[in-house]
Amino acid sequence: MAVVKPFKGVRPPKNLVEMVQSRPYDVLNSAEAKAECEGNEMSLYHIIKPEIDFDPIADESDPKVYAQAASNFAKFQQNGWLVQDTKEQYYIYAQTMNGKTQYGLVVGAYVDDYLKGNIKKHELTRPDKEEDRMKHVRVNNANIEPVFFAYPDDAELDAIVAKYAAGTPEYDYTAKDDKFRHQLWIIDQDADIAKITERFAAIPSMYIADGHHRSAAAALVGAEKAKQNPNHKGDEEYNYFMAVCFPASQLTIIDYNRVVKDLNGMSADEFLKALEQNFTVVKKGAEIFKPQALHTFSLYLEGIWYELTAKPGTFNDNDPIGVLDVTISSNLILDQLLGIKDLRRDKRIDFVGGIRGLGELKKRVDSGEMKMALALYPVSMKQLMDIADSGNIMPPKTTWFEPKLRSGLVIHKLD
């Protein structure tokens, strides 16, 4: 069962939401954040990327930077740029991209569900990134940014969401940077709040779609606060952290592609010949070519696109990890041919989210920065959930979800 609760969200007034909201902290660097919010003291970047308040921009891990985040969070509340709701309630957050809308429920997710594995992950986390987010949660005593969950579809939850979404949203705007529409409704009727809590209790598991480090940090701080409280009862607010939960059928995973700096000492012809051991290689020409099915890849090399199709016997359809195209390409191309064994740390490889399009791969190769690019067919939500259910972990840089959740629409305090 999935334990969730409503909470008293901290939110911007309706007329300030576009000034306060921001992209997530980890999709842009400090210089980009500083430029993006220039002249806007209400931007949430001052809380989630507070190093921008220093001249020159400070080291993100400096203790004074975390202190600045807490100071700014307090200032936003004092100035009325963020105001806490007086009632515990749920929220609906909708995102529209390319004509498709997905509706998520904003809830307080249960720390113990994460610690016991009822909230399932599909990626490994890095301790340094966990600690960074833990410091941010500790110093603000709040989950400033949400995490992104998926759950198995539930008709009764869908009906409640549809009921509220038929009304006027509290927030409704199109972001200037990504051009996607963002809307928020408040679920404040007691019967609906109780029904949402009840329906989630019937759901066996939830799945982290995006935000593994934020999920780990939020849960670990909650557990930490429980240990530190001699009067801990289990119903305190710190036992929960903020998540936006979407029905799995509404989500789309897009491709997550690779660019590599060299061919490990091989010429282009030698590399193409070596690929033929495990792949059928078809020259497609100069026009951008996108993979059309599982186990097919697009290779861009020296101005030409190629279709690579993994040969039978090179992968195991009964292995939830081995069947993934990211595993096939990592084992048979990046490792076996190019000598790239650690995707997280090898400086010869970089990763490009599919939202940028295959034109970005072409650009990075044509510029001379990279030697070749490899485009992958995207993972499905079913594959992600099957892997999480099996207790396995996906290889690094496997999934890319879009649109990203905006930050600053709702914040969850831990007390």
XYZ file of C-alpha atoms in Angstrom:
415
model
C 0.000 0.000 0.000
C 1.064 3.571 -0.670
C 0.644 5.918 2.282
C 0.015 9.556 1.354
C -1.369 12.573 3.162
C -2.569 16.073 2.306
C -0.487 19.000 3.505
C -0.565 22.776 3.935
C 1.298 23.868 0.851
C 3.458 26.970 0.754
C 2.659 28.733 -2.530
C 2.994 32.042 -4.350
C -0.080 34.264 -4.641
C -1.793 33.801 -7.999
C -0.514 37.122 -9.384
C 3.119 36.261 -8.533
C 3.344 32.634 -9.646
C 5.133 33.359 -12.921
C 7.701 35.501 -11.096
C 8.384 32.853 -8.430
C 8.274 29.572 -10.396
C 11.414 28.184 -11.979
C 12.922 25.216 -13.721
C 14.380 22.490 -11.450
C 17.762 23.157 -9.865
C 19.543 20.417 -11.807
C 18.606 21.275 -15.407
C 20.755 24.401 -15.675
C 24.052 25.632 -14.296
C 24.610 28.526 -11.925
C 25.497 31.055 -14.614
C 22.379 30.153 -16.610
C 20.198 30.491 -13.504
C 21.705 33.885 -12.672
C 21.071 35.133 -16.188
C 17.565 33.697 -16.303
C 16.403 35.498 -13.153
C 18.305 38.753 -13.650
C 16.251 41.592 -12.211
C 13.754 39.222 -10.576
C 14.298 38.990 -6.827
C 11.216 36.756 -6.517
C 12.658 33.910 -8.597
C 12.895 30.595 -6.768
C 16.440 30.281 -8.120
C 17.456 32.446 -5.146
C 16.406 29.517 -2.924
C 17.289 26.454 -5.024
C 20.493 27.911 -6.542
C 21.475 30.495 -3.920
C 25.111 30.581 -5.089
C 23.886 33.083 -7.719
C 23.486 35.725 -4.994
C 27.257 35.974 -4.587
C 29.632 37.908 -6.822
C 31.431 36.023 -8.184
C 29.049 33.054 -8.075
C 29.953 31.009 -4.995
C 30.833 27.328 -4.733
C 27.510 25.460 -4.476
C 28.808 23.358 -1.558
C 29.979 26.294 0.568
C 28.095 26.419 3.926
C 27.305 30.091 3.312
C 25.383 29.078 0.188
C 23.057 26.764 2.127
C 22.602 29.506 4.748
C 21.681 31.911 1.959
C 18.992 29.474 0.772
C 17.391 29.455 4.234
C 17.645 33.243 4.499
C 15.982 33.676 1.122
C 13.230 31.170 1.950
C 12.447 33.152 5.098
C 12.512 36.426 3.123
C 10.095 35.076 0.504
C 7.615 34.227 3.266
C 8.091 37.523 5.103
C 7.493 39.456 1.888
C 4.375 37.482 1.013
C 5.923 35.970 -2.132
C 5.236 32.553 -0.604
C 2.217 31.979 1.659
C 1.220 28.811 3.513
C -2.289 27.429 3.015
C -4.329 27.120 6.185
C -5.821 23.712 5.339
C -4.239 20.340 4.621
C -5.187 19.527 1.048
C -4.052 17.838 -2.113
C -3.226 19.604 -5.362
C -3.450 18.723 -9.043
C -0.557 19.772 -11.274
C -1.081 19.493 -15.033
C 1.520 19.928 -17.760
C 0.753 20.264 -21.456
C 3.449 19.569 -24.036
C 2.844 19.261 -27.780
C -0.911 19.090 -27.232
C -0.757 16.283 -24.647
C -1.683 16.941 -20.991
C -0.654 14.830 -18.001
C -2.301 15.299 -14.607
C -0.398 14.668 -11.387
C -1.559 14.615 -7.772
C 0.669 16.564 -5.379
C 0.855 14.579 -2.141
C 2.887 14.024 0.962
C 4.623 10.673 0.294
C 5.542 8.495 3.281
C 9.220 8.285 4.265
C 8.849 4.660 5.451
C 7.453 3.675 2.049
C 10.718 4.829 0.490
C 12.896 3.190 3.135
C 11.009 -0.129 2.878
C 10.944 -0.183 -0.933
C 7.250 0.513 -1.502
C 8.397 3.578 -3.413
C 10.532 1.897 -6.032
C 13.618 3.254 -7.737
C 15.248 2.266 -11.001
C 18.519 4.217 -10.760
C 21.473 4.296 -8.386
C 22.169 7.499 -6.497
C 25.495 9.139 -5.755
C 26.264 9.861 -2.073
C 27.672 13.335 -2.809
C 24.501 14.398 -4.608
C 22.321 12.908 -1.871
C 24.250 14.826 0.784
C 23.920 18.096 -1.158
C 20.123 17.745 -1.302
C 19.970 16.613 2.325
C 21.760 19.792 3.389
C 19.273 21.822 1.368
C 16.281 20.083 2.982
C 17.798 20.396 6.470
C 18.624 24.086 6.271
C 15.199 25.026 4.879
C 13.279 22.462 6.933
C 11.228 21.962 3.806
C 10.982 20.127 0.513
C 11.380 23.121 -1.768
C 11.145 21.078 -4.966
C 8.908 18.081 -5.695
C 9.894 14.624 -6.851
C 8.213 12.931 -9.800
C 6.396 9.615 -9.209
C 4.320 7.278 -11.358
C 1.569 4.983 -10.093
C -0.589 2.270 -11.687
C -3.697 3.835 -13.199
C -6.724 4.102 -10.916
C -10.166 5.023 -12.310
C -11.427 6.572 -9.058
C -8.416 8.872 -8.790
C -8.871 9.766 -12.460
C -12.493 10.734 -11.756
C -11.532 13.056 -8.888
C -8.843 14.712 -11.007
C -11.291 15.155 -13.910
C -13.853 16.747 -11.592
C -11.458 19.469 -10.440
C -9.749 19.915 -13.804
C -13.132 20.836 -15.273
C -13.080 23.932 -13.078
C -10.954 27.072 -13.111
C -7.337 26.420 -12.093
C -5.577 28.356 -9.358
C -2.576 28.788 -11.663
C -2.548 28.672 -15.453
C 0.415 29.920 -17.461
C 2.740 29.029 -20.300
C 6.420 29.083 -19.308
C 8.511 31.437 -21.420
C 11.482 29.054 -21.682
C 9.955 25.682 -22.561
C 6.630 26.989 -23.942
C 4.758 24.292 -22.015
C 1.514 25.014 -20.173
C 1.413 24.549 -16.401
C -1.798 24.468 -14.333
C -2.617 23.863 -10.672
C -5.914 23.095 -8.950
C -6.576 22.769 -5.213
C -8.442 19.731 -3.874
C -10.044 21.107 -0.720
C -13.238 19.070 -0.279
C -12.902 16.717 2.673
C -14.648 13.790 0.988
C -12.314 13.971 -2.008
C -9.260 14.312 0.228
C -10.297 11.190 2.157
C -11.006 9.271 -1.054
C -7.543 10.088 -2.482
C -5.857 8.867 0.699
C -7.990 5.705 0.593
C -7.308 4.972 -3.088
C -3.544 5.347 -2.716
C -3.694 2.905 0.200
C -4.931 0.299 -2.320
C -1.971 0.896 -4.657
C 0.853 -1.609 -3.966
C 3.744 0.599 -5.081
C 4.740 3.932 -6.530
C 7.684 4.424 -8.862
C 10.257 7.202 -8.971
C 10.207 8.562 -12.498
C 12.549 11.491 -11.942
C 14.285 12.842 -8.841
C 16.088 9.859 -7.321
C 18.519 12.075 -5.385
C 15.773 14.371 -4.114
C 13.688 11.346 -3.050
C 16.607 9.796 -1.182
C 17.540 13.087 0.467
C 13.993 13.893 1.552
C 13.425 10.410 2.985
C 16.777 10.303 4.766
C 16.221 13.710 6.389
C 12.776 12.585 7.513
C 14.267 9.452 9.069
C 17.017 11.559 10.639
C 14.483 13.899 12.247
C 12.532 10.931 13.585
C 15.654 9.604 15.341
C 16.431 13.025 16.778
C 12.943 13.473 18.256
C 12.641 11.710 21.649
C 8.841 12.164 21.436
C 8.532 10.831 17.885
C 5.037 9.417 17.256
C 5.035 8.804 13.507
C 2.434 11.338 12.440
C 4.775 14.350 12.304
C 5.036 16.267 9.041
C 8.693 15.273 8.585
C 7.488 11.698 8.039
C 6.339 12.830 4.585
C 7.932 14.471 1.572
C 6.427 16.173 -1.450
C 5.800 14.225 -4.637
C 3.793 14.784 -7.803
C 2.249 11.428 -8.745
C 1.101 10.716 -12.314
C -0.823 7.732 -13.710
C 1.750 5.626 -15.550
C -0.274 5.576 -18.777
C -0.026 9.357 -19.096
C 3.764 9.479 -19.010
C 6.133 9.291 -21.929
C 9.814 8.470 -21.627
C 11.858 10.016 -24.392
C 15.224 8.914 -25.709
C 18.472 9.561 -23.845
C 21.358 9.582 -26.311
C 25.147 9.357 -26.264
C 28.009 11.293 -27.851
C 31.606 10.016 -27.744
C 34.872 11.901 -28.257
C 36.914 9.250 -30.093
C 36.810 5.763 -31.629
C 39.362 4.216 -29.270
C 42.137 4.334 -31.864
C 40.054 2.961 -34.753
C 39.346 4.651 -38.075
C 35.695 5.144 -39.055
C 35.890 2.204 -41.467
C 37.461 -0.044 -38.839
C 34.770 0.938 -36.333
C 31.938 0.239 -38.796
C 33.507 -3.124 -39.652
C 33.819 -4.015 -35.956
C 30.126 -3.192 -35.424
C 29.132 -5.839 -37.959
C 30.027 -8.608 -35.521
C 26.931 -7.866 -33.410
C 24.828 -5.532 -35.563
C 23.385 -5.311 -39.026
C 24.741 -1.975 -40.285
C 22.795 -0.051 -42.948
C 23.982 3.278 -44.349
C 21.083 5.784 -44.309
C 22.740 8.955 -45.651
C 23.063 12.571 -44.565
C 19.428 13.074 -43.468
C 18.782 12.683 -39.733
C 17.644 9.132 -39.002
C 15.728 8.222 -35.827
C 15.563 4.649 -34.434
C 12.209 3.090 -35.298
C 11.976 0.146 -32.886
C 13.581 -1.606 -29.921
C 17.061 -3.003 -30.557
C 17.701 -0.544 -33.393
C 20.077 2.385 -33.033
C 21.074 5.437 -35.038
C 24.775 6.068 -35.431
C 26.072 9.417 -36.712
C 29.671 9.337 -37.889
C 31.589 11.627 -40.250
C 28.468 13.264 -41.666
C 26.567 10.012 -42.306
C 23.722 8.323 -40.395
C 23.637 4.534 -40.051
C 20.973 2.152 -38.761
C 22.305 -0.500 -36.390
C 20.116 -3.509 -35.614
C 21.238 -5.879 -32.863
C 21.569 -9.426 -34.194
C 19.604 -12.279 -32.584
C 21.538 -13.830 -29.732
C 23.261 -10.594 -28.728
C 20.667 -9.873 -26.018
C 18.385 -11.810 -23.683
C 14.666 -11.037 -23.961
C 14.077 -12.775 -20.618
C 16.499 -10.510 -18.729
C 14.774 -7.216 -17.776
C 18.140 -5.395 -17.794
C 19.865 -7.297 -20.592
C 17.012 -6.611 -23.016
C 17.335 -2.838 -22.651
C 18.841 -1.011 -25.605
C 20.979 1.004 -23.200
C 22.488 -2.284 -21.969
C 23.029 -3.629 -25.488
C 24.752 -0.442 -26.631
C 26.761 -0.096 -23.412
C 28.058 -3.682 -23.582
C 28.562 -4.207 -27.305
C 29.559 -0.722 -28.468
C 30.716 1.535 -25.652
C 32.531 -1.112 -23.603
C 33.563 -3.815 -26.074
C 34.613 -1.527 -28.947
C 35.278 1.891 -27.411
C 36.630 0.886 -23.992
C 34.113 3.004 -22.060
C 33.341 0.930 -18.971
C 32.034 3.499 -16.449
C 29.291 5.666 -17.913
C 29.150 7.808 -14.792
C 32.783 8.842 -14.725
C 34.385 8.386 -18.148
C 35.153 11.817 -19.620
C 35.073 10.523 -23.199
C 31.278 10.237 -23.195
C 28.426 12.681 -22.696
C 24.652 12.332 -22.705
C 21.987 14.318 -24.536
C 18.304 14.265 -23.605
C 16.006 13.524 -26.514
C 14.114 16.775 -25.924
C 16.997 18.478 -27.731
C 16.385 16.380 -30.839
C 18.833 14.421 -32.956
C 19.957 17.697 -34.490
C 21.845 18.337 -31.271
C 23.781 15.088 -31.776
C 24.650 16.100 -35.331
C 25.731 19.547 -34.164
C 28.094 18.209 -31.512
C 29.733 15.791 -33.937
C 29.930 18.248 -36.836
C 31.564 20.829 -34.558
C 34.461 18.441 -33.924
C 33.737 18.332 -30.187
C 32.604 14.704 -30.519
C 33.556 11.964 -32.981
C 30.322 9.967 -33.077
C 26.766 9.969 -31.725
C 24.440 7.117 -30.846
C 20.666 7.571 -30.631
C 18.550 5.008 -28.753
C 14.907 3.988 -28.938
C 13.256 5.111 -25.676
C 12.508 2.821 -22.748
C 8.810 2.188 -22.043
C 7.031 2.834 -18.743
C 6.263 -0.904 -18.590
C 9.979 -1.713 -18.806
C 10.758 0.805 -16.069
C 8.081 -0.586 -13.753
C 9.037 -4.209 -14.467
C 12.662 -3.461 -13.624
C 11.739 -1.621 -10.432
C 9.407 -4.480 -9.425
C 12.184 -7.012 -9.981
C 14.496 -5.063 -7.675
C 16.932 -4.363 -10.490
C 18.585 -1.047 -11.307
C 18.764 0.440 -14.794
C 22.127 1.434 -16.247
C 23.014 5.141 -15.909
C 21.371 7.722 -18.168
C 18.556 5.484 -19.362
C 15.378 7.553 -18.955
C 14.504 11.136 -19.778
C 11.090 12.476 -18.797
C 9.669 15.621 -20.305
C 8.192 18.033 -19.429
C 10.114 18.573 -16.214
C 8.187 19.594 -13.104
C 8.316 23.321 -12.412
C 9.558 24.314 -8.976
C 7.872 26.869 -6.735
C 4.223 26.055 -7.415
C 3.950 24.215 -4.076
C 6.446 23.744 -1.225
C 6.149 21.325 1.703
C 7.326 22.315 5.181
C 8.566 19.593 7.527
C 6.874 20.959 10.643
